[in-house]
Short mmCIF file of C-alpha atoms and ligand atoms in Angstrom, two decimals:
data_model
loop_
_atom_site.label_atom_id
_atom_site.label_comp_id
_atom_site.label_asym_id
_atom_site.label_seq_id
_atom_site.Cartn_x
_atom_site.Cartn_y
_atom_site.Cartn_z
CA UNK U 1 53.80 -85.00 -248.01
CA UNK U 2 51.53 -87.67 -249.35
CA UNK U 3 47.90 -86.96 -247.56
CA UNK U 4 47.00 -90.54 -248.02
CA UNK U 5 47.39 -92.39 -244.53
CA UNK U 6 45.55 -95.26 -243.31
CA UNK U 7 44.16 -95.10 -239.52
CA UNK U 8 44.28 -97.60 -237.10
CA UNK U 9 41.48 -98.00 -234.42
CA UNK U 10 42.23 -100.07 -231.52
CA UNK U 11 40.31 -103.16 -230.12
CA UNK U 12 39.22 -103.44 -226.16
CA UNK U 13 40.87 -100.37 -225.08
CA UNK U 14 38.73 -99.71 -222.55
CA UNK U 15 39.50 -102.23 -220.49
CA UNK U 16 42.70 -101.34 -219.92
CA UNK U 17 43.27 -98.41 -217.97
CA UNK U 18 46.44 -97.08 -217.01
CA UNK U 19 47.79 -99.08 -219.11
CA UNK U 20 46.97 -98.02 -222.31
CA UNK U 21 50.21 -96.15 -223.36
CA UNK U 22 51.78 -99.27 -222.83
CA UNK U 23 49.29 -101.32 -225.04
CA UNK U 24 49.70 -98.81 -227.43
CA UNK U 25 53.45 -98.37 -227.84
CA UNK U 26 53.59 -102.21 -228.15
CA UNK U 27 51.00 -102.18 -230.48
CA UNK U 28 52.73 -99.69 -232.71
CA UNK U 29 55.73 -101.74 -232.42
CA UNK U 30 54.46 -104.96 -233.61
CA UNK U 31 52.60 -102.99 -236.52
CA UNK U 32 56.23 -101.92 -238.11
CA UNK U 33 57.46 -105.40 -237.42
CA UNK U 34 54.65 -107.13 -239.59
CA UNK U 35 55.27 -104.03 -242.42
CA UNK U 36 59.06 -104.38 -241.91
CA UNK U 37 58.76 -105.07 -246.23
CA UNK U 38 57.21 -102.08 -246.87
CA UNK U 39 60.14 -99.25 -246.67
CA UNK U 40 58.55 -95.98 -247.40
CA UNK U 41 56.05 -96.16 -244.60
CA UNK U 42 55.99 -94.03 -241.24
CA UNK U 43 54.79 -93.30 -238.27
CA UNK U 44 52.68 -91.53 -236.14
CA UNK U 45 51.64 -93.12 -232.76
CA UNK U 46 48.43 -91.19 -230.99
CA UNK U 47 46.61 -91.93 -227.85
CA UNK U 48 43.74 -93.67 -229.05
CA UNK U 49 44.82 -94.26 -232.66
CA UNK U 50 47.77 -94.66 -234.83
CA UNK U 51 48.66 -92.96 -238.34
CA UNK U 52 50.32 -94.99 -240.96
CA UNK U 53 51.41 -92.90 -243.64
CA UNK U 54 52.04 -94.63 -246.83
CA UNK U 55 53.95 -92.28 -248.61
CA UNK U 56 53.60 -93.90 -252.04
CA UNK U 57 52.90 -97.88 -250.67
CA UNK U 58 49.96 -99.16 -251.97
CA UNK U 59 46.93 -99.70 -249.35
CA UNK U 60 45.76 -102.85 -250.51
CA UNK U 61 49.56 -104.76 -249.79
CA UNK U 62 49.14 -103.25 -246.25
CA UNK U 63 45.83 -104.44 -245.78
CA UNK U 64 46.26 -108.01 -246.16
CA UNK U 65 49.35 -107.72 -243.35
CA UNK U 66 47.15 -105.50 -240.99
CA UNK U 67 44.36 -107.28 -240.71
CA UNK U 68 46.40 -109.99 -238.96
CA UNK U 69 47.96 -107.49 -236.10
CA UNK U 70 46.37 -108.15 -232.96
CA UNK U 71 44.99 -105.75 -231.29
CA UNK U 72 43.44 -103.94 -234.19
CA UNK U 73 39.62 -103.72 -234.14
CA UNK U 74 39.97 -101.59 -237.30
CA UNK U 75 41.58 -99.53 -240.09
CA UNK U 76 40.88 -97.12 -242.71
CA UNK U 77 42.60 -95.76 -245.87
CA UNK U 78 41.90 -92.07 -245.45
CA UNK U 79 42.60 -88.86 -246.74
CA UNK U 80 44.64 -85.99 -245.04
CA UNK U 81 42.65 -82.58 -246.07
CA UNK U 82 43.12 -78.82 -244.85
CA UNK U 83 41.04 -78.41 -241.61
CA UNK U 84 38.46 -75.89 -244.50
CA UNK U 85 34.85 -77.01 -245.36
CA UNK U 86 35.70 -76.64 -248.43
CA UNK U 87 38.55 -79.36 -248.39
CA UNK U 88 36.10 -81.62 -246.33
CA UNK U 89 33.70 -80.96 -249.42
CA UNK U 90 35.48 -81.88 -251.89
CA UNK U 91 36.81 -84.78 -250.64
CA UNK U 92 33.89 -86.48 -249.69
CA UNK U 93 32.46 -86.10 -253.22
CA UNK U 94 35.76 -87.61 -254.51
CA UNK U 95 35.01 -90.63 -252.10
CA UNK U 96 31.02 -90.80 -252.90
CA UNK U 97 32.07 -91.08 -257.14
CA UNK U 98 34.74 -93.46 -256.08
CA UNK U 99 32.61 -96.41 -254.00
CA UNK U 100 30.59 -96.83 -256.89
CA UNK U 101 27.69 -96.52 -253.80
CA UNK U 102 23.98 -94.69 -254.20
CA UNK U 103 23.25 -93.99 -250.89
CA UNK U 104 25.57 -92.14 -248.01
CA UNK U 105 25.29 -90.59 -244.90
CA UNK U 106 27.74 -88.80 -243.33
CA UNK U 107 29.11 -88.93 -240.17
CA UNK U 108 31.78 -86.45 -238.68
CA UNK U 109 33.72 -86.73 -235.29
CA UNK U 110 35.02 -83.00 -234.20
CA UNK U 111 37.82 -83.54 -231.16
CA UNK U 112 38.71 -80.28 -232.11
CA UNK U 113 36.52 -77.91 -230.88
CA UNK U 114 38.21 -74.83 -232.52
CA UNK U 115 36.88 -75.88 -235.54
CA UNK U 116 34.38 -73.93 -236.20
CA UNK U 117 31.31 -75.88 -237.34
CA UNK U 118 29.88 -78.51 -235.43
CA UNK U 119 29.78 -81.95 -236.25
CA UNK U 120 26.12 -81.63 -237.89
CA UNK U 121 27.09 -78.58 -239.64
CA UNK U 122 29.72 -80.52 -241.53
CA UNK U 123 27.25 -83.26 -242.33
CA UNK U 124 24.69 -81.34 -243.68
CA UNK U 125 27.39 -79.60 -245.92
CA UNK U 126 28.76 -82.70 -247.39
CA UNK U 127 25.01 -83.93 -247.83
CA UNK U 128 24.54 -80.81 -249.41
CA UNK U 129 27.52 -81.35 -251.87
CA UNK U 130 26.68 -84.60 -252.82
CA UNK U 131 23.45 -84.09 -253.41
CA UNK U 132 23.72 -81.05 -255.27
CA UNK U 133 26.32 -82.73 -257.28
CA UNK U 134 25.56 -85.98 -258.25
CA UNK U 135 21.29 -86.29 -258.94
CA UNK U 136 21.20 -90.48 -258.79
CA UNK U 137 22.48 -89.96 -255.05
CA UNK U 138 20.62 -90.31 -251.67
CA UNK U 139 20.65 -90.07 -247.86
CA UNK U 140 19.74 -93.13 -246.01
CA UNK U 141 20.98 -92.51 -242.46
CA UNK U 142 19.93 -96.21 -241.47
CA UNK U 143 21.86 -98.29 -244.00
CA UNK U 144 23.73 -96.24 -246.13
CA UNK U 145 26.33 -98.37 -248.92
CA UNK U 146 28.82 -95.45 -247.65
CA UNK U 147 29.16 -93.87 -244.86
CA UNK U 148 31.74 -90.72 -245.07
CA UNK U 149 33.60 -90.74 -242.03
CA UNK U 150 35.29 -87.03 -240.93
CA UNK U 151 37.42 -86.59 -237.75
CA UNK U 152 38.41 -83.44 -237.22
CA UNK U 153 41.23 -83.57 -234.89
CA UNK U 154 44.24 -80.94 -233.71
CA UNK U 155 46.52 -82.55 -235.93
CA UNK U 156 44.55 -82.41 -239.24
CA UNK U 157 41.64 -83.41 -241.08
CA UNK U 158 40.81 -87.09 -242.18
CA UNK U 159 38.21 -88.34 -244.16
CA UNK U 160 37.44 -91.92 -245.15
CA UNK U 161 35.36 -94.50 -246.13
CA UNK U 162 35.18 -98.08 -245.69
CA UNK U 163 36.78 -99.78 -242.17
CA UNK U 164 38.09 -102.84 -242.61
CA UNK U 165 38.16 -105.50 -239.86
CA UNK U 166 41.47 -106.14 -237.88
CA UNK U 167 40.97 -109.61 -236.07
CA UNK U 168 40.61 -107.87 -232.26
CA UNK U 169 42.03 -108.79 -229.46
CA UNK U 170 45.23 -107.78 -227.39
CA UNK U 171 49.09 -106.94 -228.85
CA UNK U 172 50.98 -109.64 -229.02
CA UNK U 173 52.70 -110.03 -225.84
CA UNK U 174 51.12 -107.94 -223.54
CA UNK U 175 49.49 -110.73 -221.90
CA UNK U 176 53.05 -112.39 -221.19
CA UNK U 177 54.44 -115.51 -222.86
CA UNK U 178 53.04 -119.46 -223.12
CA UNK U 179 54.32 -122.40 -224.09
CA UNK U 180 51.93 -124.24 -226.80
CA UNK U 181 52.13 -127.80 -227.41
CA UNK U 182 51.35 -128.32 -230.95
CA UNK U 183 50.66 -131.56 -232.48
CA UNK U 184 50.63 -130.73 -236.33
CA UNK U 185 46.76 -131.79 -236.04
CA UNK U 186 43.85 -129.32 -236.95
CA UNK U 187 43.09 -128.38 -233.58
CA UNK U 188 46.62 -127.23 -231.73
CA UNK U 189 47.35 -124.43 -234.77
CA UNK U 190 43.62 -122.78 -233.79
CA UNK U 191 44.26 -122.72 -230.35
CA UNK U 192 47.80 -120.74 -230.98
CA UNK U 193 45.81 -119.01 -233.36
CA UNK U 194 43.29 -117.91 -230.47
CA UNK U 195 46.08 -117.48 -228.14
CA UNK U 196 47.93 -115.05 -230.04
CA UNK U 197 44.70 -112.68 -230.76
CA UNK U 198 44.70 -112.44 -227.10
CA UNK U 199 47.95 -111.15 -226.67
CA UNK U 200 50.14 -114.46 -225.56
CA UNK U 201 53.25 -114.73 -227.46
CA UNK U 202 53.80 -118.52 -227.78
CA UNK U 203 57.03 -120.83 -227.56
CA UNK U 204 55.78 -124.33 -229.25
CA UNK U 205 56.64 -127.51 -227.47
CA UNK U 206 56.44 -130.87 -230.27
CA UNK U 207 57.01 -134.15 -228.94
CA UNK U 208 58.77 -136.51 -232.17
CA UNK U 209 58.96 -139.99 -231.97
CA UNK U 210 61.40 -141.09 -234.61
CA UNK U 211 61.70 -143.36 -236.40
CA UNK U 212 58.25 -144.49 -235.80
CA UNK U 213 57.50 -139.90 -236.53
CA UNK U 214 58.93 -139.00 -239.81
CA UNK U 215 60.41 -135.90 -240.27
CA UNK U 216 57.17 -134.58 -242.93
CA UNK U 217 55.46 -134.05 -239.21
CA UNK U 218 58.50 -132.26 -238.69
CA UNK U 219 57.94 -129.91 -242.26
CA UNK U 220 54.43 -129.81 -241.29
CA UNK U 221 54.86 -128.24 -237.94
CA UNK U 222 57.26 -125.86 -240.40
CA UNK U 223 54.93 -125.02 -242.69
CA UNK U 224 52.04 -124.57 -239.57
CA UNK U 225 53.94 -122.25 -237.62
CA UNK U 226 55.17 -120.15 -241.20
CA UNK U 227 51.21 -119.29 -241.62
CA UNK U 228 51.46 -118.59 -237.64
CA UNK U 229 53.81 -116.31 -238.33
CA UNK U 230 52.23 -113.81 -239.74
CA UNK U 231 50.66 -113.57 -236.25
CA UNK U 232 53.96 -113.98 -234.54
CA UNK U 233 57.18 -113.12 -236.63
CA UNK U 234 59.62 -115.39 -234.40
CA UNK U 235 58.20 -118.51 -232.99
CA UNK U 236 60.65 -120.70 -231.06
CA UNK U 237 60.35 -124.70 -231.41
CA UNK U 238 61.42 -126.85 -228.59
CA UNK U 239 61.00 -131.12 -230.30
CA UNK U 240 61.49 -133.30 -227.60
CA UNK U 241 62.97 -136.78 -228.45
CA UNK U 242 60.09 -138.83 -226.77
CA UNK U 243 60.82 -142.14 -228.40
CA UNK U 244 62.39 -143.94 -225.58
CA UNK U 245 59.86 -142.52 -223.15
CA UNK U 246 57.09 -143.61 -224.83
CA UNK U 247 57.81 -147.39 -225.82
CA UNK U 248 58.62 -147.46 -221.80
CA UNK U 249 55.45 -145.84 -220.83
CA UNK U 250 53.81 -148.21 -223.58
CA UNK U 251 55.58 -151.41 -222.04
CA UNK U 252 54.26 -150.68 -218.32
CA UNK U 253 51.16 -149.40 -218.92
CA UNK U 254 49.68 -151.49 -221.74
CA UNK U 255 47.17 -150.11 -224.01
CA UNK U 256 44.67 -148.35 -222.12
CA UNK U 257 46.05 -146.78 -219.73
CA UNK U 258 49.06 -145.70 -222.32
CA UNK U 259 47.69 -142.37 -223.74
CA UNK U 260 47.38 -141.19 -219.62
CA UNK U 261 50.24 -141.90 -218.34
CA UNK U 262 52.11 -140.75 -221.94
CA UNK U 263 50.31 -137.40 -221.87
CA UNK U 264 50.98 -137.08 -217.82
CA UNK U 265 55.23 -136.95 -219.12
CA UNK U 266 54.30 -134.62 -221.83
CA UNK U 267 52.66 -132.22 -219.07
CA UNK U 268 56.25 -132.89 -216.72
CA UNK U 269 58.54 -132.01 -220.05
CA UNK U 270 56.35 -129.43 -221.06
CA UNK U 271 56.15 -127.82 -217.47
CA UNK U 272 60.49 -128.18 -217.04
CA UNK U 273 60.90 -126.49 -220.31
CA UNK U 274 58.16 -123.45 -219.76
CA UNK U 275 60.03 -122.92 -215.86
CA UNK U 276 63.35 -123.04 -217.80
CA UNK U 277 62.51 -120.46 -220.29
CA UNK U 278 59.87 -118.07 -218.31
CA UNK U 279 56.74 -119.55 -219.94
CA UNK U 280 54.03 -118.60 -217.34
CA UNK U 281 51.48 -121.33 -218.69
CA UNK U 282 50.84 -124.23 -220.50
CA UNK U 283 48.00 -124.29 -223.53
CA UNK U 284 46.70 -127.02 -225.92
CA UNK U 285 44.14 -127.49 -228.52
CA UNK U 286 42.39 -129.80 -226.26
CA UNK U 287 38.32 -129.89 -226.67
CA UNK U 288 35.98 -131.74 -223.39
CA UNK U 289 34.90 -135.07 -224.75
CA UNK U 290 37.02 -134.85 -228.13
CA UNK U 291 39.04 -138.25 -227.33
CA UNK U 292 39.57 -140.34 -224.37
CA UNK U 293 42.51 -138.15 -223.11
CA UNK U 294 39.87 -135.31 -223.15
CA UNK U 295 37.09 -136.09 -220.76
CA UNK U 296 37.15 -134.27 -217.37
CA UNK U 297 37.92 -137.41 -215.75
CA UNK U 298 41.15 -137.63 -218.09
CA UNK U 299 42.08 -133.91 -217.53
CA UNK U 300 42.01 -134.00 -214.28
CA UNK U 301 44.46 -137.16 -213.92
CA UNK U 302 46.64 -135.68 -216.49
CA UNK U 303 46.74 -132.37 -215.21
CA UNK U 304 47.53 -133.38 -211.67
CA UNK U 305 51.02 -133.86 -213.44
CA UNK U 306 51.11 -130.26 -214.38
CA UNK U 307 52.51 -127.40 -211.24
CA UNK U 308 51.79 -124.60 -213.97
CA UNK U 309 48.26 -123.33 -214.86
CA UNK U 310 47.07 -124.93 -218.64
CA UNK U 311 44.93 -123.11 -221.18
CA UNK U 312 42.84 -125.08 -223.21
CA UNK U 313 41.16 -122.00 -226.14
CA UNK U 314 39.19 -124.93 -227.57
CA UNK U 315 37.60 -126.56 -224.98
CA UNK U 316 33.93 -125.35 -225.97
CA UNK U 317 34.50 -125.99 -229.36
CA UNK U 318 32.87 -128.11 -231.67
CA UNK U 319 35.13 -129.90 -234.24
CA UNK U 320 32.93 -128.01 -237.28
CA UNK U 321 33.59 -124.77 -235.47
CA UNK U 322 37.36 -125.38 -235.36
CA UNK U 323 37.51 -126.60 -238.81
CA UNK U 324 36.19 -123.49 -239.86
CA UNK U 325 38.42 -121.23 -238.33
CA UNK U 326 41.04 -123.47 -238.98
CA UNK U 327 40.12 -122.92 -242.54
CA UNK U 328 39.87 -118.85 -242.10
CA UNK U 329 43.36 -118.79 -241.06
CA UNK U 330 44.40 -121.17 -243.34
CA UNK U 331 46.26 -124.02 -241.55
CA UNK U 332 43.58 -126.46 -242.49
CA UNK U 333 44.84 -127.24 -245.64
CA UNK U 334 48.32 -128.20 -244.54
CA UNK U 335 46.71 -129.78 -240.97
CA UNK U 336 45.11 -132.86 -243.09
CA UNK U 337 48.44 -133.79 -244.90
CA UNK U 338 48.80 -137.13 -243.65
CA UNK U 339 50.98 -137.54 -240.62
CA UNK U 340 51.82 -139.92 -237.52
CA UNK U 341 51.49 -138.11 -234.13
CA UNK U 342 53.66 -139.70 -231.25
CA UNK U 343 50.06 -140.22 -229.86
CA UNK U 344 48.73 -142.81 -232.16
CA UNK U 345 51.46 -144.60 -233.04
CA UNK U 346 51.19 -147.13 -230.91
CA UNK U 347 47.70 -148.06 -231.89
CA UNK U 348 45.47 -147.74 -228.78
CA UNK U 349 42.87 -149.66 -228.52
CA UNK U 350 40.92 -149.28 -225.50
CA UNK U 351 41.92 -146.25 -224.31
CA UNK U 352 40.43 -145.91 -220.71
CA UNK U 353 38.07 -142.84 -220.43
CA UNK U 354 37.62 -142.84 -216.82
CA UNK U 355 41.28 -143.09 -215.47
CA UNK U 356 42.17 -144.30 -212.08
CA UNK U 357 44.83 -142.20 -210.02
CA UNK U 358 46.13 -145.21 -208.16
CA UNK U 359 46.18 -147.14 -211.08
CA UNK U 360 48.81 -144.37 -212.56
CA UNK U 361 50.60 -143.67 -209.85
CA UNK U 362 51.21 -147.45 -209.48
CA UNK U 363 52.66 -147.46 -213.28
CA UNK U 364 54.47 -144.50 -212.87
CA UNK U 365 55.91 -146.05 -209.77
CA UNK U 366 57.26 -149.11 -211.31
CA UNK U 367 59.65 -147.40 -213.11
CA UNK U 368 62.49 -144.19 -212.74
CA UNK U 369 60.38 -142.12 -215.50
CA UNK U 370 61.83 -139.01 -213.47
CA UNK U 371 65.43 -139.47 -215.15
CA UNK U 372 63.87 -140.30 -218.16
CA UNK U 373 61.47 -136.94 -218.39
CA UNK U 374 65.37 -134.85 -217.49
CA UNK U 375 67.01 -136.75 -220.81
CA UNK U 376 63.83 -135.81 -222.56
CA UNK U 377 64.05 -132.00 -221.79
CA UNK U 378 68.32 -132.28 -221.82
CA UNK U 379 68.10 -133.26 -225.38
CA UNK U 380 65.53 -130.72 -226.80
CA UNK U 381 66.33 -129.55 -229.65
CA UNK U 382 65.58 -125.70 -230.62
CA UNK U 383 64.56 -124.13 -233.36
CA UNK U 384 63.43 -120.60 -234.68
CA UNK U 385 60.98 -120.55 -237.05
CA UNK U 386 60.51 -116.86 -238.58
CA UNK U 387 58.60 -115.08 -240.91
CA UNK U 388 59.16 -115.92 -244.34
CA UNK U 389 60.92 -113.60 -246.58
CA UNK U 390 59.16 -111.80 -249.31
CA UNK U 391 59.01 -113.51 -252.75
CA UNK U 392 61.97 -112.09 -255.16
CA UNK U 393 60.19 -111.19 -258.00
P1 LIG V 401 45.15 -131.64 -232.73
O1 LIG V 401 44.42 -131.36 -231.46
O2 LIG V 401 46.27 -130.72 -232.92
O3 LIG V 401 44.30 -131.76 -233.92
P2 LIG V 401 44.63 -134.20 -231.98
O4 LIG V 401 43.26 -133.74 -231.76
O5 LIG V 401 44.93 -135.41 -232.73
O6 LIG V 401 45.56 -133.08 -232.60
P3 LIG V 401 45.23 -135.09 -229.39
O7 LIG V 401 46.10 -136.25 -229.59
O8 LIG V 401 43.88 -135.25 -228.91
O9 LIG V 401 45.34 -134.18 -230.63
O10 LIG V 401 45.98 -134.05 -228.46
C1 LIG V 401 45.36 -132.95 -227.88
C2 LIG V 401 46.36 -131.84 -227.73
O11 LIG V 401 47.57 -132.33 -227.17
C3 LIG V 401 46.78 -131.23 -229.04
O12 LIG V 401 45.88 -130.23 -229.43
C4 LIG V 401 48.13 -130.67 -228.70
O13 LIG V 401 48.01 -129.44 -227.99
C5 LIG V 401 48.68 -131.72 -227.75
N1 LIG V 401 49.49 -132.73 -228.48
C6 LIG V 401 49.12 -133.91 -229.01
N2 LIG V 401 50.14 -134.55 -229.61
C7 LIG V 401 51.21 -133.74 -229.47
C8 LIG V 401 52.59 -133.79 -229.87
N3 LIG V 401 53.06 -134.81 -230.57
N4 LIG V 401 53.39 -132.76 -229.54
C9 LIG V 401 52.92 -131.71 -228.86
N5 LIG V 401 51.66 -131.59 -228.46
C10 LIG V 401 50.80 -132.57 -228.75
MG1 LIG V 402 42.31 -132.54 -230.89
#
C-alpha cells in the first residue's frame, strides 16, 4: 500500500452535535464527487477526519480540487509510518530536508494512548534527530517555518507538514436547498459563492428578456455557473421569458416606479418556482444602499411580494470587498463582459428610492399581472449546467 495519504480536517464541527456523522458522511460524499477524475484514489471516512489515499495520484492535482470542498477547514499530504519512534524519526528528518525550512518545532497528537511515549517524548526525539542531524537547523517553538505534525492514532501513524486551507464552512447541502437569482453581474455569482460555503445547494433562477437580452447573457450565466461548479457539480437553471411582463410593467408604471414593481414579479416567479421544486428560500446578491431597488425602503416594498424567507449574503458588503472575492473565485473576469440585464434595459431614469405601497398596489391593480407571472413560470425553460469535463490531453 502506498503510505502517502492526504488528511482532511473538518471546519465548524463543533457546532453540530448529533449530527456530525451525518455532516461527515455527506462530506465524504461530496469529496469523491469533486475527485470523480482522479481513479486510483480511496477512502477512508473517520469520525473527526477523513483519509484520502492517493495510491499513486499526485497531491498537488488534488489540492487545487480540495480546497474548493466545503466544509473543509483543512488538509495535509502526510505520511503513513509504523507506529515505532524510529519510523516517526526518520520521517520527520525526511520532511525537515524536504521544506527547504531552518527552523521546526514539533508537535505530536497521541489519541492512542497505548503508544508508549507521550506526546513530549516524541517531540523531544524528533528535535533530537534533527538537530543531531542536520547542524544549520533550529527550534523556534513560537514561529517555526515547519512545524512537524505527528498523530498517533489506533489506525496508524501520520506525519506531515504544511496544512493547506480548505475554504470552511458547511457540506454542500446540509443546510437544505435555495433558489438563487443570478443576474450575470459581479455581485449575484459571490453571493452563490457565499451560499454554497455554507452548505445551501442552489437552483439559479435568470430572468431573459429577448430580444432586447441577447443570448451572450445567456453564455455568460454558462460560463458563471461552470466556475460555480466546482463548488456545486450540477447546478439547475430555471430562464424565465420575462419580456412580455416587463414592457407591461414598464407601460403602467412609467419609469420610476418600473424597477419596483418589475422586481416585486421577479420575487412572485421566483417564489412559484422555489414552492414548485422544494426550494426553502430565496437569495440574491443584493447590497443596502447599492441601487435604488436596494434601500430598506425598496426591500421592504419588494419583499412584501415574497411568502418565502430571502437571503441577501451581500448585504454588508462593500462593492471593493465583493470585487475582491469575486476576483478570488474567479468570476470577475467573465462578470465585466459586457451584457444587458432585463433590469436596465429599459433605461430608468428616476428610479424612486423611497417607494410608496399604495402607489404599487394601485399599478399592480390596473392590470391581470397574476396570469401573466403563471405564463412566466409555465414557460421556464430548464437547464443543467454541470461540471466540465476534464481536458483530453
Ligand atoms: P449583480 O448584483 O449580479 O452584480 P446588479 O448589481 O446589476 O447585478 P441589480 O440589478 O441591482 O444587480 O440586482 C440585484 C440582484 O437581483 C442581483 O444580485 C440578482 O440576485 C438579482 N437580479 C438582477 N437581475 C436579475 C436577472 N436578470 N435575473 C435574475 N436575477 C436578477
Ligand atoms: Mg448588485
Amino acid at each position: 500500500m502506498d503510505s502517502d495519504r492526504i488528511i482532511v480536517f473538518f471546519a465548524e464541527l463543533s457546532t453540530k452535535g448529533k449530527n456530525i456523522m451525518d455532516f461527515i458522511r455527506l462530506l465524504g460524499k461530496n469529496i469523491k464527487t469533486a475527485l470523480k477524475d482522479f481513479p486510483l484514489l480511496s477512502y477512508e471516512i473517520k469520525k473527526d477526519h477523513i483519509y484520502i489515499l492517493l495510491n499513486g495520484t499526485p497531491y498537488e492535482e488534488v489540492k487545487e480540487k480540495l480546497s474548493k470542498v466545503p466544509g473543509i477547514l483543512s488538509f495535509s499530504h502526510a505520511k503513513a509510518v509504523a507506529k515505532d519512534i524510529e519510523a516517526i524519526k526518520e520521517e520527520s528528518l525526511e520532511l525537515y530536508r524536504r521544506s527547504g525550512a531552518k527552523t521546526f518545532k514539533a508537535n505530536c497528537r497521541r489519541v492512542d494512548k497505548d503508544f508508549p511515549l507521550h506526546s513530549d517524548e516524541v517531540n523531544r526525539h524528533i528535535g533530537g534527530k534533527i538537530l543531531s542531524s542536520c547542524p544549520e537547523s533550529k527550534v523556534d517553538v513560537h514561529h517555526p517555518e515547519l512545524m512537524i505534525h505527528v498523530m498517533i492514532r489506533k489506525e496508524g501513524c501520520f506525519v506531515y507538514g504544511i496544512k493547506d486551507k480548505g475554504i470552511g464552512g458547511y457540506p454542500l447541502g446540509i443546510a437544505g436547498k435555495a433558489l438563487m437569482l443570478i443576474s450575470g453581474g459581479i455581485d449575484s455569482p459571490v453571493a452563490a459563492y457565499l451560499m454554497m460555503k455554507r452548505g445551501v445547494k442552489l437552483e439559479m433562477v435568470h430572468f431573459a428578456a429577448p430580444p432586447y437580452t441577447s443570448d451572450r447573457v445567456i453564455d455568460k450565466i454558462h460560463d458563471l455557473l461552470h466556475v460555480l461548479n466546482d463548488y456545486q457539480s450540477d447546478i439547475k437553471l430555471y430562464i424565465v421569458p420575462f419580456t412580455a411582463l416587463e414592457k407591461k410593467v414598464y407601460e403602467l408604471a412609467g419609469p420610476s416606479y418600473c424597477v419596483t414593481v418589475m422586481r416585486r414579479m421577479m420575487m412572485r416567479i421566483s417564489c412559484a418556482l422555489a414552492y414548485q421544486h422544494n426550494d426553502l428560500v430565496l437569495a440574491t446578491g443584493e447590497s443596502i444602499g447599492q441601487v435604488a431597488s436596494q434601500t430598506l425602503y425598496s426591500v421592504k416594498v419588494i419583499e412584501e411580494a415574497c411568502s418565502l424567507p430571502m437571503m441577501r449574503p451581500l448585504c454588508t458588503y462593500d462593492k471593493t470587498e465583493i470585487i475582491d472575492l469575486a476576483k478570488k473565485i474567479r468570476t470577475y473576469d467573465i462578470s465585466i463582459r459586457p451584457y444587458e440585464d432585463c433590469c436596465t434595459i429599459f433605461t430608468l431614469k428616476d428610479p424612486v428610492t423611497h417607494p410608496k405601497m399604495e402607489k404599487v398596489e394601485e399599478i399592480e391593480k390596473a392590470y391581470d399581472f397574476t396570469s401573466m407571472v403563471k405564463e412566466c413560470v409555465r414557460n421556464v425553460k430548464v437547464e443543467h449546467i454541470v461540471k466540465e469535463e476534464k481536458e483530453a490531453f
